[in-house]
Amino acid sequence: MTYITRATAAAGALLAAAGLLAAGPAPSAAGDTLPGNWLYLTVTKGDGRPSDPRGGLLLCDPPLGHARAAEACAQLGAAGGDIDRIPAKNVFCPMIFAPVTVHARGLWDGRSVDFREAYTSRCVMEARTGSVLAFDD
């Protein structure tokens, strides 16, 4: 069993124990979902092939999931849950090509979210996605 598989299984067991997930298949867009607004987020180095993804579940009712959850939920709220509508920061990013691929899927205000994008570097990703995908090291 790989580290990713073990981590995913452990996260699922933790959520099930906390009563956030019902036993059975993954939540569907039509019904059985986590309460409130939530996104499952991953950031993968490179072109998006499974390698060493980072990520987790961002819950927004109340904000939980990573160190900047409250800020991320506020930014998503202002953007209507659309990561593309988060205002880009005006920052200088070094011209070093170190691509990252992000994926966010979940539910926001009753609508399914499925966002996938590749960025040329982590700096560019954070400038364009705010705190949503800014996992502290």
Coordinates of C-alpha atoms in Angstrom, one line a residue:
M1 CA 0.0 0.0 0.0
T2 CA 1.5 3.3 -1.0
Y3 CA 1.8 6.4 1.3
I4 CA -1.0 8.2 -0.7
T5 CA -3.3 5.2 -0.4
R6 CA -2.7 4.9 3.4
A7 CA -3.1 8.7 3.9
T8 CA -6.3 8.7 1.9
A9 CA -7.7 5.7 3.8
A10 CA -6.7 7.3 7.1
A11 CA -8.4 10.6 6.2
G12 CA -11.5 8.8 5.2
A13 CA -11.6 6.8 8.4
L14 CA -11.1 10.0 10.4
L15 CA -13.9 11.8 8.6
A16 CA -16.2 8.8 9.0
A17 CA -15.4 8.6 12.7
A18 CA -16.2 12.2 13.1
G19 CA -19.6 11.6 11.5
L20 CA -18.8 13.8 8.4
L21 CA -19.1 11.0 5.9
A22 CA -21.7 8.3 5.6
A23 CA -20.4 4.8 5.1
G24 CA -20.6 3.9 1.4
P25 CA -19.6 5.5 -1.9
A26 CA -18.1 8.9 -2.3
P27 CA -20.5 11.9 -2.1
S28 CA -22.4 12.6 -5.2
A29 CA -23.3 16.0 -6.6
A30 CA -27.0 15.3 -6.3
G31 CA -27.1 14.2 -2.7
D32 CA -25.1 12.6 0.1
T33 CA -22.4 15.3 0.7
L34 CA -20.5 16.8 3.5
P35 CA -22.3 19.6 5.3
G36 CA -21.9 23.2 4.1
N37 CA -19.3 24.4 1.6
W38 CA -16.2 22.2 1.1
L39 CA -13.5 21.4 -1.3
Y40 CA -11.0 18.5 -1.5
L41 CA -7.8 20.1 -2.7
T42 CA -4.6 18.7 -4.1
V43 CA -1.3 20.2 -5.4
T44 CA 1.0 18.0 -7.4
K45 CA 4.5 18.9 -8.5
G46 CA 5.0 18.6 -12.2
D47 CA 2.4 18.0 -14.9
G48 CA -0.2 16.4 -12.7
R49 CA 0.8 12.7 -12.9
P50 CA 0.5 11.1 -9.4
S51 CA 3.8 11.7 -7.7
D52 CA 3.7 13.4 -4.3
P53 CA 0.5 15.3 -4.0
R54 CA -0.2 17.6 -1.1
G55 CA -3.7 18.5 0.0
G56 CA -6.6 17.8 2.1
L57 CA -10.2 18.7 2.8
L58 CA -11.2 22.3 3.3
L59 CA -14.4 22.7 5.2
C60 CA -15.9 26.2 5.5
D61 CA -18.8 25.8 7.9
P62 CA -16.8 26.3 10.2
P63 CA -13.4 26.8 8.5
L64 CA -11.1 23.8 8.9
G65 CA -8.6 22.0 6.8
H66 CA -5.3 23.8 6.7
A67 CA -3.6 26.7 8.5
R68 CA -5.2 29.4 6.4
A69 CA -8.7 27.9 6.2
A70 CA -10.5 31.0 7.5
E71 CA -8.8 33.2 4.9
A72 CA -9.4 30.6 2.1
C73 CA -13.1 30.3 3.0
A74 CA -13.5 34.1 3.0
Q75 CA -11.8 34.4 -0.4
L76 CA -13.9 31.6 -1.8
G77 CA -17.1 33.2 -0.4
A78 CA -16.3 36.5 -2.0
A79 CA -15.7 34.7 -5.3
G80 CA -18.9 32.6 -5.1
G81 CA -16.8 29.4 -4.8
D82 CA -15.1 30.0 -8.2
I83 CA -11.3 29.8 -7.7
D84 CA -10.8 31.5 -11.1
R85 CA -12.6 34.6 -9.7
I86 CA -10.2 35.1 -6.7
P87 CA -8.4 38.3 -7.5
A88 CA -4.8 37.7 -8.5
K89 CA -2.1 39.2 -6.3
N90 CA 0.3 41.6 -8.0
V91 CA 3.6 39.8 -7.0
F92 CA 6.9 39.2 -8.6
C93 CA 7.5 35.5 -9.2
P94 CA 11.0 34.3 -10.1
M95 CA 11.2 33.0 -13.7
I96 CA 12.0 29.4 -12.5
F97 CA 10.0 26.7 -14.2
A98 CA 8.8 24.4 -11.5
P99 CA 5.2 23.4 -12.6
V100 CA 2.5 22.4 -10.2
T101 CA -1.0 21.1 -11.0
V102 CA -3.9 21.8 -8.7
H103 CA -7.3 20.1 -8.4
A104 CA -10.2 21.2 -6.3
R105 CA -13.5 19.4 -6.2
G106 CA -16.4 19.6 -3.9
L107 CA -19.5 21.6 -3.2
W108 CA -20.1 25.4 -2.9
D109 CA -23.5 26.9 -2.3
G110 CA -25.1 23.7 -3.6
R111 CA -23.1 23.7 -6.8
S112 CA -20.5 21.1 -7.8
V113 CA -17.0 22.5 -8.1
D114 CA -14.3 20.8 -10.3
F115 CA -11.3 23.0 -10.8
R116 CA -8.1 21.8 -12.4
E117 CA -5.2 24.0 -13.5
A118 CA -1.5 23.8 -14.1
Y119 CA 0.8 26.7 -13.1
T120 CA 4.4 27.4 -14.0
S121 CA 5.4 27.6 -10.3
R122 CA 4.1 27.5 -6.8
C123 CA 4.5 31.3 -6.6
V124 CA 2.2 31.8 -9.6
M125 CA -0.3 29.3 -8.2
E126 CA -0.4 31.2 -4.9
A127 CA -0.7 34.5 -6.6
R128 CA -3.7 33.3 -8.6
T129 CA -5.5 31.1 -6.0
G130 CA -5.0 33.2 -2.8
S131 CA -5.0 31.1 0.4
V132 CA -7.1 28.3 -1.0
L133 CA -4.2 26.2 -2.2
A134 CA -1.5 27.8 0.0
F135 CA -0.6 24.9 2.3
D136 CA 2.0 25.9 4.8
D137 CA 5.1 23.7 4.7

